[in-house]
PDB file of C-alpha atoms and ligand atoms in Angstrom:
ATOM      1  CA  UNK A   1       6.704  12.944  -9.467  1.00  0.00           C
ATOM      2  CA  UNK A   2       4.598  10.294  -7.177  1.00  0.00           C
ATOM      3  CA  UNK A   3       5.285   6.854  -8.876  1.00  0.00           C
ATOM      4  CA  UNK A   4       2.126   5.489  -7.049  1.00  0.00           C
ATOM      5  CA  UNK A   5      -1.478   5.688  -6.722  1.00  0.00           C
ATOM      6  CA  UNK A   6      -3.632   5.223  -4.112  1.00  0.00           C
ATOM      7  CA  UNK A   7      -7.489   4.550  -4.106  1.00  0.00           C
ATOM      8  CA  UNK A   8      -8.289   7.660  -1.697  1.00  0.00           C
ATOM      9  CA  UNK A   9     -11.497   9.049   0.000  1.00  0.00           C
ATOM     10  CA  UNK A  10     -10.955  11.687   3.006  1.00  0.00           C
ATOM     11  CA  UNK A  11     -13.636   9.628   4.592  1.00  0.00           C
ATOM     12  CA  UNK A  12     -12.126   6.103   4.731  1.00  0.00           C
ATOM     13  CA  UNK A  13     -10.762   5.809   8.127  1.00  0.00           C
ATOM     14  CA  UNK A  14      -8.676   2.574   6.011  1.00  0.00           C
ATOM     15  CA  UNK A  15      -7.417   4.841   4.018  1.00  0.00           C
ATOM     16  CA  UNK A  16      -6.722   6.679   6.785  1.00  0.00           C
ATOM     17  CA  UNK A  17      -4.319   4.411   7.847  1.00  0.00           C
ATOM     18  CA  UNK A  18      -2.280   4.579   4.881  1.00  0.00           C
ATOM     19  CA  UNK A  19      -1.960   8.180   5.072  1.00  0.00           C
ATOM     20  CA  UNK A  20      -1.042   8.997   8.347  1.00  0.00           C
ATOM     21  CA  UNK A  21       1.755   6.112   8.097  1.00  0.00           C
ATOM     22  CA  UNK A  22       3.033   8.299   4.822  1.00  0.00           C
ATOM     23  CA  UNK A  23       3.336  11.268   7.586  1.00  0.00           C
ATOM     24  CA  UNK A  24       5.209   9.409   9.334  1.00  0.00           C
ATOM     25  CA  UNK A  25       7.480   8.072   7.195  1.00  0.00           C
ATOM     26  CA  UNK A  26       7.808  11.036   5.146  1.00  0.00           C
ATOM     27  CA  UNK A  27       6.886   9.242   1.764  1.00  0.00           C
ATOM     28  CA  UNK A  28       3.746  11.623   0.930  1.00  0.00           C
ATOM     29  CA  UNK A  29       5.404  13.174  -2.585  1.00  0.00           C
ATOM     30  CA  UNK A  30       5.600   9.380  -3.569  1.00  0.00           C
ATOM     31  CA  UNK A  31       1.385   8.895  -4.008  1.00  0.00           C
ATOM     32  CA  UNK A  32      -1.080  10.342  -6.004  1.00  0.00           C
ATOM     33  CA  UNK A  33      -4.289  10.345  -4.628  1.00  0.00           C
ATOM     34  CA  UNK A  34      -7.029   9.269  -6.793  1.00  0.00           C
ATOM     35  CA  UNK A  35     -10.331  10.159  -5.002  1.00  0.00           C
ATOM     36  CA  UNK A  36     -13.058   7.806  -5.305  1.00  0.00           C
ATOM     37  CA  UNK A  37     -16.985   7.449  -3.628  1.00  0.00           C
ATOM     38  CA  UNK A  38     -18.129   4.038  -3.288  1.00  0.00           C
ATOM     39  CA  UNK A  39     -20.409   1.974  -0.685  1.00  0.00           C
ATOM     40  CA  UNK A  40     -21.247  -2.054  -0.570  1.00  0.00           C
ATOM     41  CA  UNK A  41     -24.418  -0.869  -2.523  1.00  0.00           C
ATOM     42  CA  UNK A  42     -22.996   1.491  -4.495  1.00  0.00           C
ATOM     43  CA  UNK A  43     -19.588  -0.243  -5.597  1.00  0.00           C
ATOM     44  CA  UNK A  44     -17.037   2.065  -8.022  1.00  0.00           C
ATOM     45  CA  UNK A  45     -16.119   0.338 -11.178  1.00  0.00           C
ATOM     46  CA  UNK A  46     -12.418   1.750 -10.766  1.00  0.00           C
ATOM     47  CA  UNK A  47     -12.448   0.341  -7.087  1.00  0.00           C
ATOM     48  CA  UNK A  48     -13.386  -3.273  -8.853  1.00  0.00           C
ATOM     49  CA  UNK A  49     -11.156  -3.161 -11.484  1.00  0.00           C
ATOM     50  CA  UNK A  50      -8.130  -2.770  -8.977  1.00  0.00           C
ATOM     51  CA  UNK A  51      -9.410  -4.874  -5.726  1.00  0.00           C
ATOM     52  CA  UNK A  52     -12.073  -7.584  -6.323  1.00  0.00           C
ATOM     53  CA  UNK A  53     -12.986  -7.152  -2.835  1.00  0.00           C
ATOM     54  CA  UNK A  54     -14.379  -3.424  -4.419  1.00  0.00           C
ATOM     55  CA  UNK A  55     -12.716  -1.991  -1.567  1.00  0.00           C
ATOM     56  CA  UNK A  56     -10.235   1.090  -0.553  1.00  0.00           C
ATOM     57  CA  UNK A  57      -7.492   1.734   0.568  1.00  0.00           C
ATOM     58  CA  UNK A  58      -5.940  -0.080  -2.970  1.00  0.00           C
ATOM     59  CA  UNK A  59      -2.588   0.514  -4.174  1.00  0.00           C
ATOM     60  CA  UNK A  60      -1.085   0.711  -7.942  1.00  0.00           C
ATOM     61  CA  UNK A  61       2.593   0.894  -7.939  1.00  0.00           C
ATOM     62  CA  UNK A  62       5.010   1.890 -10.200  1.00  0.00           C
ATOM     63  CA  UNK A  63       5.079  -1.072 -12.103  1.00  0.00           C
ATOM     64  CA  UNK A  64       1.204  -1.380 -12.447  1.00  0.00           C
ATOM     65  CA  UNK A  65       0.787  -4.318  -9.874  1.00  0.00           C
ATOM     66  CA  UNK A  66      -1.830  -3.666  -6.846  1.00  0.00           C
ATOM     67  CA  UNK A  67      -1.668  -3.791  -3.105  1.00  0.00           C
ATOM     68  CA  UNK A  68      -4.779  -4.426  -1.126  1.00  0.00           C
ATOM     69  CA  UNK A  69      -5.893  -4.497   2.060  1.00  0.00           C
ATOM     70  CA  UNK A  70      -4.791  -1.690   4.374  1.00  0.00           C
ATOM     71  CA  UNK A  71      -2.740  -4.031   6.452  1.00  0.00           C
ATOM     72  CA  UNK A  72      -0.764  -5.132   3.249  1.00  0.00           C
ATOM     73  CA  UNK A  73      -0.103  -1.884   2.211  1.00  0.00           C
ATOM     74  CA  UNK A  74       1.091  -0.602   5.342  1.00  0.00           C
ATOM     75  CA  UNK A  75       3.821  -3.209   5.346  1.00  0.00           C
ATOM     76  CA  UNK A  76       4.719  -2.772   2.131  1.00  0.00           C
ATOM     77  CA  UNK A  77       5.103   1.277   2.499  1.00  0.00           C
ATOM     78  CA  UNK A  78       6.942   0.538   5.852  1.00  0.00           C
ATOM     79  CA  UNK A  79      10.101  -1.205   3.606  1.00  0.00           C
ATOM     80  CA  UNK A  80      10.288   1.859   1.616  1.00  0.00           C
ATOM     81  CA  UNK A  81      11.864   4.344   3.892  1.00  0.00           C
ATOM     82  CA  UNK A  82      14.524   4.551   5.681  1.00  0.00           C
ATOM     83  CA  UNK A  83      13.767   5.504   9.182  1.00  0.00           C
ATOM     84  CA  UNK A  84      12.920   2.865  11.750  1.00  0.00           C
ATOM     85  CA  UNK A  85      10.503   0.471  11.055  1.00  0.00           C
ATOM     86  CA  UNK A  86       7.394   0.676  12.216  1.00  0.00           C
ATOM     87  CA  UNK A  87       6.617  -2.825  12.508  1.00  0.00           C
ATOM     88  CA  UNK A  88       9.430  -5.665  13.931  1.00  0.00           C
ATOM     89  CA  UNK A  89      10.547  -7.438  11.711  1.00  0.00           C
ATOM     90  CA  UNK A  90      11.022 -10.991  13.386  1.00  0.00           C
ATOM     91  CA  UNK A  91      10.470 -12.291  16.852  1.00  0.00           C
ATOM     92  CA  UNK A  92       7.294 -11.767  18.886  1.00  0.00           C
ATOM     93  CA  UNK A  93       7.627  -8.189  18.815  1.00  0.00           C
ATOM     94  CA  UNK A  94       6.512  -8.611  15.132  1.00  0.00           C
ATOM     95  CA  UNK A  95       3.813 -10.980  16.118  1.00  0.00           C
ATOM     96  CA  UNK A  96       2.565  -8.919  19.083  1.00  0.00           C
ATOM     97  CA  UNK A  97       2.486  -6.090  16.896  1.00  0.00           C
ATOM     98  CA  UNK A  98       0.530  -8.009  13.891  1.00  0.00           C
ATOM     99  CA  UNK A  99      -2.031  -9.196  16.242  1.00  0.00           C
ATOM    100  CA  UNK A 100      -2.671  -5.879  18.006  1.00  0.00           C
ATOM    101  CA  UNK A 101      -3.077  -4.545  14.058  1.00  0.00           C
ATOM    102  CA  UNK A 102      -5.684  -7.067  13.646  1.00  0.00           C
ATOM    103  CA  UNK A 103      -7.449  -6.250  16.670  1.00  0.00           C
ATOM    104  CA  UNK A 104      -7.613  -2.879  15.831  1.00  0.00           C
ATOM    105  CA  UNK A 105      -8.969  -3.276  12.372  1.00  0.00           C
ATOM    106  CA  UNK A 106     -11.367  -5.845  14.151  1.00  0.00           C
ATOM    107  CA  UNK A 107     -12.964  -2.941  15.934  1.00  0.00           C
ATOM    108  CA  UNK A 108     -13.113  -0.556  12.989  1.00  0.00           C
ATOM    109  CA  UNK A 109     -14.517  -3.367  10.583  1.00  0.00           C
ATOM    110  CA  UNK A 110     -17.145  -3.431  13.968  1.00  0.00           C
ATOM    111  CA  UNK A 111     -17.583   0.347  13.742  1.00  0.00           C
ATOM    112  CA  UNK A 112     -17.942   0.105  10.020  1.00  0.00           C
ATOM    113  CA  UNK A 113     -20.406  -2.848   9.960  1.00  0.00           C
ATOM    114  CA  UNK A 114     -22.604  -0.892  12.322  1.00  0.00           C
ATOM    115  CA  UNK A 115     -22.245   2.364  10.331  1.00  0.00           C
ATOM    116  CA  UNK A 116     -23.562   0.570   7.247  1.00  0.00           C
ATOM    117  CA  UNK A 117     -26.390  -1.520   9.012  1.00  0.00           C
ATOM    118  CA  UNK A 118     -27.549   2.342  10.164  1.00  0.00           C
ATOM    119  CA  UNK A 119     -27.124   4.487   7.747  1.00  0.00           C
ATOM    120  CA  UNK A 120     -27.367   2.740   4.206  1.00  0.00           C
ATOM    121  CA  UNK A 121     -29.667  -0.352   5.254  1.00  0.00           C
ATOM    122  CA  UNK A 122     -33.378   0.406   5.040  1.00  0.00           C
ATOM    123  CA  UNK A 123     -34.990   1.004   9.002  1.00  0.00           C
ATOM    124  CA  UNK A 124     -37.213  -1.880   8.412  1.00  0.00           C
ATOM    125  CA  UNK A 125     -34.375  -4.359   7.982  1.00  0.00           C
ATOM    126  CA  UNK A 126     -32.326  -3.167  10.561  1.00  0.00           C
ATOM    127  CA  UNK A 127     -31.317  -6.011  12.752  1.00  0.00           C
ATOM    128  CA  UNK A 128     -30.992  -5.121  16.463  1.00  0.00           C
ATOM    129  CA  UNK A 129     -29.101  -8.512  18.042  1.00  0.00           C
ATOM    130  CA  UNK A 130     -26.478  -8.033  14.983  1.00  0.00           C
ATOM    131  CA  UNK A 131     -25.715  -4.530  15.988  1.00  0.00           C
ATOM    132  CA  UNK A 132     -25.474  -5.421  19.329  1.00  0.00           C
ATOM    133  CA  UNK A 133     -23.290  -8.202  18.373  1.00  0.00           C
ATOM    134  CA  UNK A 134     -21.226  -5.473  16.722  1.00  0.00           C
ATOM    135  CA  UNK A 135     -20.984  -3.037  19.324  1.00  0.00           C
ATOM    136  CA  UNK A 136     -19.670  -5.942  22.050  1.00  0.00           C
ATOM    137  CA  UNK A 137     -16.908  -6.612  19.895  1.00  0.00           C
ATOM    138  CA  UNK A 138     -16.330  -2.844  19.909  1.00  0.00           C
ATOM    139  CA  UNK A 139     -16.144  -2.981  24.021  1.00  0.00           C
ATOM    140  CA  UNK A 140     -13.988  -5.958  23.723  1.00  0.00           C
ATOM    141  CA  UNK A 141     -11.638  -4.608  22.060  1.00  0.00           C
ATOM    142  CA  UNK A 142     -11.678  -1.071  23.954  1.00  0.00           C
ATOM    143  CA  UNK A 143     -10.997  -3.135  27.074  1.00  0.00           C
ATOM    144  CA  UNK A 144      -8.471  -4.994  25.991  1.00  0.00           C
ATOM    145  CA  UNK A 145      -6.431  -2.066  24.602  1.00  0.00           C
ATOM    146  CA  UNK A 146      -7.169  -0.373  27.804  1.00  0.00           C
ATOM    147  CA  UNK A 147      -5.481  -3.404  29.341  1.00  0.00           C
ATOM    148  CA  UNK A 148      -2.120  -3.680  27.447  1.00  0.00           C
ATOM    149  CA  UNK A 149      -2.165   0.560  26.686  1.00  0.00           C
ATOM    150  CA  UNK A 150       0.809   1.855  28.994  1.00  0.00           C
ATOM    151  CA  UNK A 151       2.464  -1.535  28.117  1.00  0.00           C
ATOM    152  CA  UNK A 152       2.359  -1.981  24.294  1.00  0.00           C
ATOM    153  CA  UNK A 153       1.085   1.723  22.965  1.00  0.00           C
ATOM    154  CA  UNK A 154       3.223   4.057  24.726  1.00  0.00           C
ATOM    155  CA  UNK A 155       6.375   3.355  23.806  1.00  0.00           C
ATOM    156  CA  UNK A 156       6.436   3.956  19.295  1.00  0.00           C
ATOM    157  CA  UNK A 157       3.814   5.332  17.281  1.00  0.00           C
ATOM    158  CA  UNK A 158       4.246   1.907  15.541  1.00  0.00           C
ATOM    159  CA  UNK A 159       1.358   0.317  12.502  1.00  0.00           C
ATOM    160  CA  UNK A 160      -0.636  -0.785  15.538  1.00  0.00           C
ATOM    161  CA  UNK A 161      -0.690   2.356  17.133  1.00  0.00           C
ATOM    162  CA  UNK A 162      -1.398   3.794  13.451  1.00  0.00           C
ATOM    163  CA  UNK A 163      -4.233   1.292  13.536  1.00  0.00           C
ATOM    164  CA  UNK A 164      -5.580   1.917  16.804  1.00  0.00           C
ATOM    165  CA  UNK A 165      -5.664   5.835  16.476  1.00  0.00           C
ATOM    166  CA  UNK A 166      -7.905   5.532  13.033  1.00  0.00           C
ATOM    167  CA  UNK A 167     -10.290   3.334  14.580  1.00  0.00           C
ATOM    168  CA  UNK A 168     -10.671   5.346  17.870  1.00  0.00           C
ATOM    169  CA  UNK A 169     -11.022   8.646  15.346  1.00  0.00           C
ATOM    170  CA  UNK A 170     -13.849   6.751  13.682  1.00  0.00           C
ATOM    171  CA  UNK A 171     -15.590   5.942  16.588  1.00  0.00           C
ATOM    172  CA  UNK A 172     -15.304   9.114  17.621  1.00  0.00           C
ATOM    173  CA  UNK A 173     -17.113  10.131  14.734  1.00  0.00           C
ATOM    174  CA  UNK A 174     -19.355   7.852  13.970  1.00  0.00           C
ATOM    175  CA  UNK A 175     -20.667   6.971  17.559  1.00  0.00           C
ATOM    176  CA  UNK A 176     -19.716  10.361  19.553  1.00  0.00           C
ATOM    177  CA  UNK A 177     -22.111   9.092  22.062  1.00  0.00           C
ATOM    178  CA  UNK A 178     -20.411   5.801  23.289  1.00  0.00           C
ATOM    179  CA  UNK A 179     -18.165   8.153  25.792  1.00  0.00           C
ATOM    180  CA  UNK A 180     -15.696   5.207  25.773  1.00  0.00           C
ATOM    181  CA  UNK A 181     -12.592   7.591  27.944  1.00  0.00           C
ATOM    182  CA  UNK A 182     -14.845   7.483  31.232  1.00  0.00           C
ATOM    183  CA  UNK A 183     -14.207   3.154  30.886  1.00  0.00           C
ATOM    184  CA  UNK A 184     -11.232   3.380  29.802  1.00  0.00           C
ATOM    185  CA  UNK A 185      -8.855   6.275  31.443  1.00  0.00           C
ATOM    186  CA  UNK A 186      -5.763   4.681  29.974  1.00  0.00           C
ATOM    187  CA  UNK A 187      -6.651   4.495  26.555  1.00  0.00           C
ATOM    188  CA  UNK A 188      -8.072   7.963  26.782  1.00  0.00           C
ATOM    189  CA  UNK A 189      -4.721   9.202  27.903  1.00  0.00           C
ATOM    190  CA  UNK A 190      -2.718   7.707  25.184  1.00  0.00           C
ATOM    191  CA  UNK A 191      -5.258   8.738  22.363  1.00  0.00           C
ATOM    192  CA  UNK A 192      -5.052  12.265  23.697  1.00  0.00           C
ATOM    193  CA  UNK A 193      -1.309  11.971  23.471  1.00  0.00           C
ATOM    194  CA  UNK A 194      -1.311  10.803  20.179  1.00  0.00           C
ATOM    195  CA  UNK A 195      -3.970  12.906  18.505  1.00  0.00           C
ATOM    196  CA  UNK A 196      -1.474  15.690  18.671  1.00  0.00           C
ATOM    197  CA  UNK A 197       0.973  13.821  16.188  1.00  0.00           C
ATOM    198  CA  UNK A 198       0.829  16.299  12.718  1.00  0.00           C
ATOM    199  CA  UNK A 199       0.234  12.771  11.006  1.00  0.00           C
ATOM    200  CA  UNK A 200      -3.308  12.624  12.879  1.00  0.00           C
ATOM    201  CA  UNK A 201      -3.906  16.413  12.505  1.00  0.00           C
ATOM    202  CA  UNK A 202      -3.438  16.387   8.863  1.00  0.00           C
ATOM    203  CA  UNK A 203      -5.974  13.077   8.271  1.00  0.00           C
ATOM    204  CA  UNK A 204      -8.738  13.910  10.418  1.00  0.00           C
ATOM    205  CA  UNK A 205     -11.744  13.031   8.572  1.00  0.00           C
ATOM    206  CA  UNK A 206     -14.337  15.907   7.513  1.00  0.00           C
ATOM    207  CA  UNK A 207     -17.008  16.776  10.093  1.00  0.00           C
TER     208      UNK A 207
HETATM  209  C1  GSF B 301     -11.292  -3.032   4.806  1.00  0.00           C
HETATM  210  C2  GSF B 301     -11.456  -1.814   3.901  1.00  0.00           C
HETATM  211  C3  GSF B 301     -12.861  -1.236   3.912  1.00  0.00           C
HETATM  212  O1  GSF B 301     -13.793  -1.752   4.533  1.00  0.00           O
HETATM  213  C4  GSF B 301      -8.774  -3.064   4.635  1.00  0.00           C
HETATM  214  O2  GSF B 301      -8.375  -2.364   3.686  1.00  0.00           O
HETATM  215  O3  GSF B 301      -8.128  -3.159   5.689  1.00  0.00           O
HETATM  216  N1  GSF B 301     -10.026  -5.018   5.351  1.00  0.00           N
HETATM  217  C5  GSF B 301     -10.074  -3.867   4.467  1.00  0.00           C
HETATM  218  N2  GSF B 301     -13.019  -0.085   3.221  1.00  0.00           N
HETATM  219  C6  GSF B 301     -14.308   0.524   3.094  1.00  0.00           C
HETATM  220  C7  GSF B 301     -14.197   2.017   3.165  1.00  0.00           C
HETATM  221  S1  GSF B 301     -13.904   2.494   4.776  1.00  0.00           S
HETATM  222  O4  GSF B 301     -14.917   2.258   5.616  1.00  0.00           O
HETATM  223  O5  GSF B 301     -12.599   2.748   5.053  1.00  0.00           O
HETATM  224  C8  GSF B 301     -14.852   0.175   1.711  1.00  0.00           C
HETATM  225  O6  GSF B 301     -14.124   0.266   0.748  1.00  0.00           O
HETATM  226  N3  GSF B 301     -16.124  -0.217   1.644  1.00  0.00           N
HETATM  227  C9  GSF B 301     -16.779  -0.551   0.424  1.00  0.00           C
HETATM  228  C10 GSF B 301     -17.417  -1.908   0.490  1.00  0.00           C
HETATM  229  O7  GSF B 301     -18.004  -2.306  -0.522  1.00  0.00           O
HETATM  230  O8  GSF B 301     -17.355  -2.553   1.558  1.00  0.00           O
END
């Protein structure tokens, strides 16, 4: 009987994150899913009432207290199992690994931003320098985790690895066109790697 409940779409690469790490740590029978739609302009009342940010991936747990964002509930499911951890939990391997977690969501918030400005915002609005904007920090971010792959990636399919594969899987589907592996051979290698992990297999978002 899952004791918790998590504010689900098969869409959210976020959410995404949340599930593969429940792979991983074998903690799936714990959560219910509760599926939800939702956009900035079309916000879920459910999605409100449990994050004020009117954002997913949101937690409930057992006692009725919610977890929000992603990153937050990642740690928390992390200290619930048993198995190594997937984040350090002092030193500078902790704070290496925190940072590369927040670079990673920094490209998929990118991704996402651009997504939205796109697709939901009317063509007449659309600003062009802000989606470039986006899309550099996209590159940034590519190259730098092409930089530090074989170092920092290879070793444990750790949160920021977790992070890192999500994002890359929703720029993959969101902007099939960027052909980011013929920059960066490195981090092509380790996402190809990686992608084979059941955890990935079983969250791939919907075509
Ligand atoms: C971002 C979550 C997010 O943007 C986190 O949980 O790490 N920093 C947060 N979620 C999107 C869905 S998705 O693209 O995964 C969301 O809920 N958007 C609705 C909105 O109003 O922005």
């Amino acid at each position: 009987m899952p004791s918790m409940t998590l504010f689900y779409s098969p869409t959210s690469p976020f959410v995404r994150k949340v599930m593969v790490l429940l792979h991983e740590t074998e903690q799936l029978a714990k959560v219910a899913l509760q599926e939800v739609q939702l956009s900035p302009i079309s916000p879920n009342p459910a999605v409100n009432a449990a994050n004020p940010a009117g954002k997913i991936p949101a937690l409930r747990l057992a006692d009725g207290s919610l977890l929000f964002d992603s990153r937050v509930i990642l740690e928390y499911l992390d200290q619930q199992h048993d198995g190594q951890p997937l984040l350090a939990t002092s030193g500078s391997a902790r704070w290496n690994g925190l940072t590369l977690c927040a670079l990673a969501d920094a490209l998929l918030d990118a991704a996402v931003l651009i997504r939205y400005e796109s697709f939901l915002r009317p063509a007449d609005k659309r600003w062009d320098s802000w989606l470039a904007g986006q899309q550099d920090k996209i590159e940034r971010a590519l190259a730098y985790f092409e930089q530090v792959a074989s170092a920092s990636l290879s070793e444990h399919f750790d949160l920021a690895a977790i992070s890192l594969a999500c994002a890359l899987g929703y720029v993959d589907l969101r902007q099939p066109e960027l052909a980011w592996r013929q920059r960066y051979p490195q981090l092509a290698a380790w996402y190809a790697a990686v992608s084979q992990r059941p955890s990935l297999l079983a969250t791939a978002p919907p075509q």
